[in-house]
PDB file of C-alpha atoms in Angstrom:
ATOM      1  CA  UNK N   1     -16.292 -67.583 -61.545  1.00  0.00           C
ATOM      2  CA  UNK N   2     -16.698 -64.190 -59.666  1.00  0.00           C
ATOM      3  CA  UNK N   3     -17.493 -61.325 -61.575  1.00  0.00           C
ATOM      4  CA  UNK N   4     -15.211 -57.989 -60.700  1.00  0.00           C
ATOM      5  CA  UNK N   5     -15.164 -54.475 -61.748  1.00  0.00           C
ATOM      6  CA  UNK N   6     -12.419 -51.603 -62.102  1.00  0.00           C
ATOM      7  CA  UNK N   7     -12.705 -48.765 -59.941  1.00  0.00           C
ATOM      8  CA  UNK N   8     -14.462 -46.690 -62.994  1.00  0.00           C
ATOM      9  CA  UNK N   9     -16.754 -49.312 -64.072  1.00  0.00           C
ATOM     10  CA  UNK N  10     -18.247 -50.516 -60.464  1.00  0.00           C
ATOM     11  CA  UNK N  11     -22.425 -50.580 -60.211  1.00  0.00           C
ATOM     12  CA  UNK N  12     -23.430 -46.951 -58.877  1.00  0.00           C
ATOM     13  CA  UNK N  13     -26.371 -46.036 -56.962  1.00  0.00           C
ATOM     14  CA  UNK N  14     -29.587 -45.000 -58.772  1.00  0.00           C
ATOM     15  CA  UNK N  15     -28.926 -41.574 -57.265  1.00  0.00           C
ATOM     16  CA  UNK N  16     -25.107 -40.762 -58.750  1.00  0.00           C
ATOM     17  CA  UNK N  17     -26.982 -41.025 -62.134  1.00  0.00           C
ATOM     18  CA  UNK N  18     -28.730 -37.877 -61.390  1.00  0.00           C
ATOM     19  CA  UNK N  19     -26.842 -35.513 -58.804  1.00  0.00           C
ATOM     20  CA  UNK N  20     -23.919 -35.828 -56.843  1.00  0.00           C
ATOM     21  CA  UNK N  21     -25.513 -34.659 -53.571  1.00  0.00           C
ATOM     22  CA  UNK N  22     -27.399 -37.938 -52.258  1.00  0.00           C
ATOM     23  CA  UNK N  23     -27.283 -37.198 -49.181  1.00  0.00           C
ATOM     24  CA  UNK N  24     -28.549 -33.782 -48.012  1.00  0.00           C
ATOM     25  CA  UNK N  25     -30.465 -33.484 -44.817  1.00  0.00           C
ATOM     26  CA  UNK N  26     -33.189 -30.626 -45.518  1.00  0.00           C
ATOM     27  CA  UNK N  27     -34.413 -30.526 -42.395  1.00  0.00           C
ATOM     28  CA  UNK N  28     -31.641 -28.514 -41.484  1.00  0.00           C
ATOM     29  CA  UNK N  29     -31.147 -26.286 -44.312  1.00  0.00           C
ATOM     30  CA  UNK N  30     -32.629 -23.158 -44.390  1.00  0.00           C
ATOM     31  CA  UNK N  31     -34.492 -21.062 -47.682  1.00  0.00           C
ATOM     32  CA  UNK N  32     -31.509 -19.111 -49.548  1.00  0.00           C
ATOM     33  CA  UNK N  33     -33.569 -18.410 -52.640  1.00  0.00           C
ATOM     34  CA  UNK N  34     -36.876 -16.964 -52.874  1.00  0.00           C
ATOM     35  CA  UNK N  35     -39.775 -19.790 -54.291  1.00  0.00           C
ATOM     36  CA  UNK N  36     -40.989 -18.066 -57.681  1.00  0.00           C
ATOM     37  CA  UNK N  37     -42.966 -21.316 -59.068  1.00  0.00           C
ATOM     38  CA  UNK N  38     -45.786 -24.007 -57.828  1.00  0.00           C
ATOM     39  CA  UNK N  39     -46.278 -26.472 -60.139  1.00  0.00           C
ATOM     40  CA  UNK N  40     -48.983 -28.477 -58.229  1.00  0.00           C
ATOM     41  CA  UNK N  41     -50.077 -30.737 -60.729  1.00  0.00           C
ATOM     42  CA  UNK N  42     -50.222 -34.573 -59.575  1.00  0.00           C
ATOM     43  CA  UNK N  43     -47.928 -37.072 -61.777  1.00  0.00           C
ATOM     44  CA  UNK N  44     -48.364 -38.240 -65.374  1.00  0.00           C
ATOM     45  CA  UNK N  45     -49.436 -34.487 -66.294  1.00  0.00           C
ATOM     46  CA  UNK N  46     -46.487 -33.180 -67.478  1.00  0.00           C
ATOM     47  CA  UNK N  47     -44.858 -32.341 -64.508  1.00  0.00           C
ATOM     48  CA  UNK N  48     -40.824 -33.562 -65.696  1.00  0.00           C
ATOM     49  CA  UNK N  49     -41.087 -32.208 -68.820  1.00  0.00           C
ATOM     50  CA  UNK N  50     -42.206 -28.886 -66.859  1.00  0.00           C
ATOM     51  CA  UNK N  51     -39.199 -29.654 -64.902  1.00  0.00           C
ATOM     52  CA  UNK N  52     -36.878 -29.069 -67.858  1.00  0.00           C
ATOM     53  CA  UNK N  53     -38.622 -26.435 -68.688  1.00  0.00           C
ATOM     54  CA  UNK N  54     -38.797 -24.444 -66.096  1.00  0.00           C
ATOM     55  CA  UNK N  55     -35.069 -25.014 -65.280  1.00  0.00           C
ATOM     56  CA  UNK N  56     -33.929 -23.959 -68.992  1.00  0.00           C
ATOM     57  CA  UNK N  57     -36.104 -20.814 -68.485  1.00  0.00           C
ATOM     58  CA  UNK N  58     -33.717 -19.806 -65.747  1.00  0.00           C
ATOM     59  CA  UNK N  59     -35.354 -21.553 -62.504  1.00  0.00           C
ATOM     60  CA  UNK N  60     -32.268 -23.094 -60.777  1.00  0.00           C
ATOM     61  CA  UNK N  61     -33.239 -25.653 -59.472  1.00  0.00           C
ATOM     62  CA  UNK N  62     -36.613 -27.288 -60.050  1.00  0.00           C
ATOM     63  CA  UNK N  63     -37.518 -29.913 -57.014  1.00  0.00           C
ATOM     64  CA  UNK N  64     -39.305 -32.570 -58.498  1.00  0.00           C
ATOM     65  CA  UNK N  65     -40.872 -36.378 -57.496  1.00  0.00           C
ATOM     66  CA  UNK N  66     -37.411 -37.459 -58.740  1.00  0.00           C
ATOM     67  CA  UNK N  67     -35.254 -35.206 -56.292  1.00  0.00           C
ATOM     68  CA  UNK N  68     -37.491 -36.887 -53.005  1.00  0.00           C
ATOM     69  CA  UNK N  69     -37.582 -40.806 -54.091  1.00  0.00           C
ATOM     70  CA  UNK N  70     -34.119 -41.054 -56.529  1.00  0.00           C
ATOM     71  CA  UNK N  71     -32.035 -37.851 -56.392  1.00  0.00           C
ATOM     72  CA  UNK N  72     -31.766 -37.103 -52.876  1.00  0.00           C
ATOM     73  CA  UNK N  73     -33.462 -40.331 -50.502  1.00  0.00           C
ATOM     74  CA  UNK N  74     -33.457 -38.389 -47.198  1.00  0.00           C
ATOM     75  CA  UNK N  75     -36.082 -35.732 -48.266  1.00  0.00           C
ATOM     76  CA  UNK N  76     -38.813 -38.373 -47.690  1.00  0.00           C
ATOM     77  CA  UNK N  77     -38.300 -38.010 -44.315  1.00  0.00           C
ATOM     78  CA  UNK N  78     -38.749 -34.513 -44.458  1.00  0.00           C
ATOM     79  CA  UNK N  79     -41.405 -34.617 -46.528  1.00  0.00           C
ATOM     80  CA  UNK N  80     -42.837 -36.957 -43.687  1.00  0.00           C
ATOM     81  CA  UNK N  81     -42.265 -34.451 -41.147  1.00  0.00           C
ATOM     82  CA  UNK N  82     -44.690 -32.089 -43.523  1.00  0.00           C
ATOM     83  CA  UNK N  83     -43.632 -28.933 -41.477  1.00  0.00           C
ATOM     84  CA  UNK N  84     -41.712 -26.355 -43.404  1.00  0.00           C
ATOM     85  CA  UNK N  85     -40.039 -27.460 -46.446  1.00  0.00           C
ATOM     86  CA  UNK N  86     -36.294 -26.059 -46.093  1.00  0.00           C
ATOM     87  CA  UNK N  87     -35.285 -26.184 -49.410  1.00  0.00           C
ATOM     88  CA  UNK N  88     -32.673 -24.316 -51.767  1.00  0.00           C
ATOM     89  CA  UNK N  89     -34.857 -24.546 -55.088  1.00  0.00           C
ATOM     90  CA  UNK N  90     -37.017 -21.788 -56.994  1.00  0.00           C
ATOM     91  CA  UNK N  91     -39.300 -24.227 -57.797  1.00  0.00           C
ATOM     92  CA  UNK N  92     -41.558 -26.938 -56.986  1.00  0.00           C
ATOM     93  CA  UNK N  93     -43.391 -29.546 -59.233  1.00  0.00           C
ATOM     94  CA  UNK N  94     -45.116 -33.007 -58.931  1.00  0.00           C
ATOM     95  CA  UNK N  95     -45.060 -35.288 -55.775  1.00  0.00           C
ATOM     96  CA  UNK N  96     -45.050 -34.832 -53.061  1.00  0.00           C
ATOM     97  CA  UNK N  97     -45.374 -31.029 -53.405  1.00  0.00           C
ATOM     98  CA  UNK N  98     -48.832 -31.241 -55.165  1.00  0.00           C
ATOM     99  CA  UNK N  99     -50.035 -33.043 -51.717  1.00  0.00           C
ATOM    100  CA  UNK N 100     -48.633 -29.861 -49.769  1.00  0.00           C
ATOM    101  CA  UNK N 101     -50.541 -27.312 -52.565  1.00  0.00           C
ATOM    102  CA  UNK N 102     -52.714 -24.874 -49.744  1.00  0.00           C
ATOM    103  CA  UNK N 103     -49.812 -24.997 -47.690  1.00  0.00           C
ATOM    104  CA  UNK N 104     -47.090 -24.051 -50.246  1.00  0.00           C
ATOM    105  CA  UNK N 105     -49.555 -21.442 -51.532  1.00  0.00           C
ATOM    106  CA  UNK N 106     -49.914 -20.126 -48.051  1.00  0.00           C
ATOM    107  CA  UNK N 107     -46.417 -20.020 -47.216  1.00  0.00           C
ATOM    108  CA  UNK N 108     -45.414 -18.733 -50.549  1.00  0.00           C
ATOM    109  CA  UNK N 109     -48.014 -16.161 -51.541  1.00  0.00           C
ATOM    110  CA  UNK N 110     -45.626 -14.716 -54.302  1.00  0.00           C
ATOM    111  CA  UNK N 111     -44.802 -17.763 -56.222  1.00  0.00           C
ATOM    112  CA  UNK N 112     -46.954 -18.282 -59.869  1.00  0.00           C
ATOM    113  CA  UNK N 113     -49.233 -21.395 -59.378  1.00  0.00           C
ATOM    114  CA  UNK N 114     -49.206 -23.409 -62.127  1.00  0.00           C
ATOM    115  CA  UNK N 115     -51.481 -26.646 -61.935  1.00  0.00           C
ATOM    116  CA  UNK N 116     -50.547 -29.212 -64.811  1.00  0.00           C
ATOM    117  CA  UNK N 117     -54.047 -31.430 -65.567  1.00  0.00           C
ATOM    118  CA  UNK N 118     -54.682 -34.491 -67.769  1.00  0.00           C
ATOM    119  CA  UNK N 119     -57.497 -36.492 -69.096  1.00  0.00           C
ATOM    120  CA  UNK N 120     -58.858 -39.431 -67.124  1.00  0.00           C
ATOM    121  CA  UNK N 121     -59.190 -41.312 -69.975  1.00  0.00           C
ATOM    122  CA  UNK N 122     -56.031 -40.844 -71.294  1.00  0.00           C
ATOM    123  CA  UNK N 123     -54.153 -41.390 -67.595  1.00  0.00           C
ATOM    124  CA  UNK N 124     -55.559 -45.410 -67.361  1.00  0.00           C
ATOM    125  CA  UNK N 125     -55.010 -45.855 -71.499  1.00  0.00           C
TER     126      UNK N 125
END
């Protein structure tokens, strides 16, 4: 027995569950909006419920760990290339960002730092 699907009902990529664009290439974008927020906290600290926040305060966009591994798959390679992220977001949260923090705060010396934390204890519980 084979299994079949209509057109509307069809297995979709991880990714169409969160964005439409899947398939931007960063590397050749270029910064239309200024960076106002770096939230350099590591994950499990808060940093997607920050996210939500800071997008429902106004922040556009917010690039998170999601939009590099699920939302948007070819950012890891720019995110490899660790030059200059090119990105059309106001802010930044989470991984891999937080590994980028003296950078970011160089290249953005306007942007409000913000540096989510957690309890050891609490991280391995």
């Amino acid at each position: 027995m084979s299994l079949t699907y209509s057109d509307n009902l069809a297995p979709q990529p991880m990714t169409d569950v969160f964005t439409d664009d899947t398939c931007i290439d960063r590397r050749k974008c270029h910064r239309t909006v200024p960076m106002k927020v770096l939230a350099l906290g590591v994950g499990r600290t808060g940093t997607a419920s920050l996210r939500i926040a800071l997008e429902r305060l106004g922040y556009l966009k917010c690039y998170h760990m999601m939009s590099a591994s699920v939302e948007n798959p070819p950012d890891c390679l720019m995110w490899h290339d660790a030059s200059s992220p090119s990105m059309m977001v106001w802010a930044v949260c989470d991984w891999p960002a937080c590994a980028f923090a003296k950078e970011l705060i160089e290249a953005y010396p306007n942007a409000k730092v913000i540096l989510t934390t957690r309890e050891v204890d609490s991280w391995h519980a």
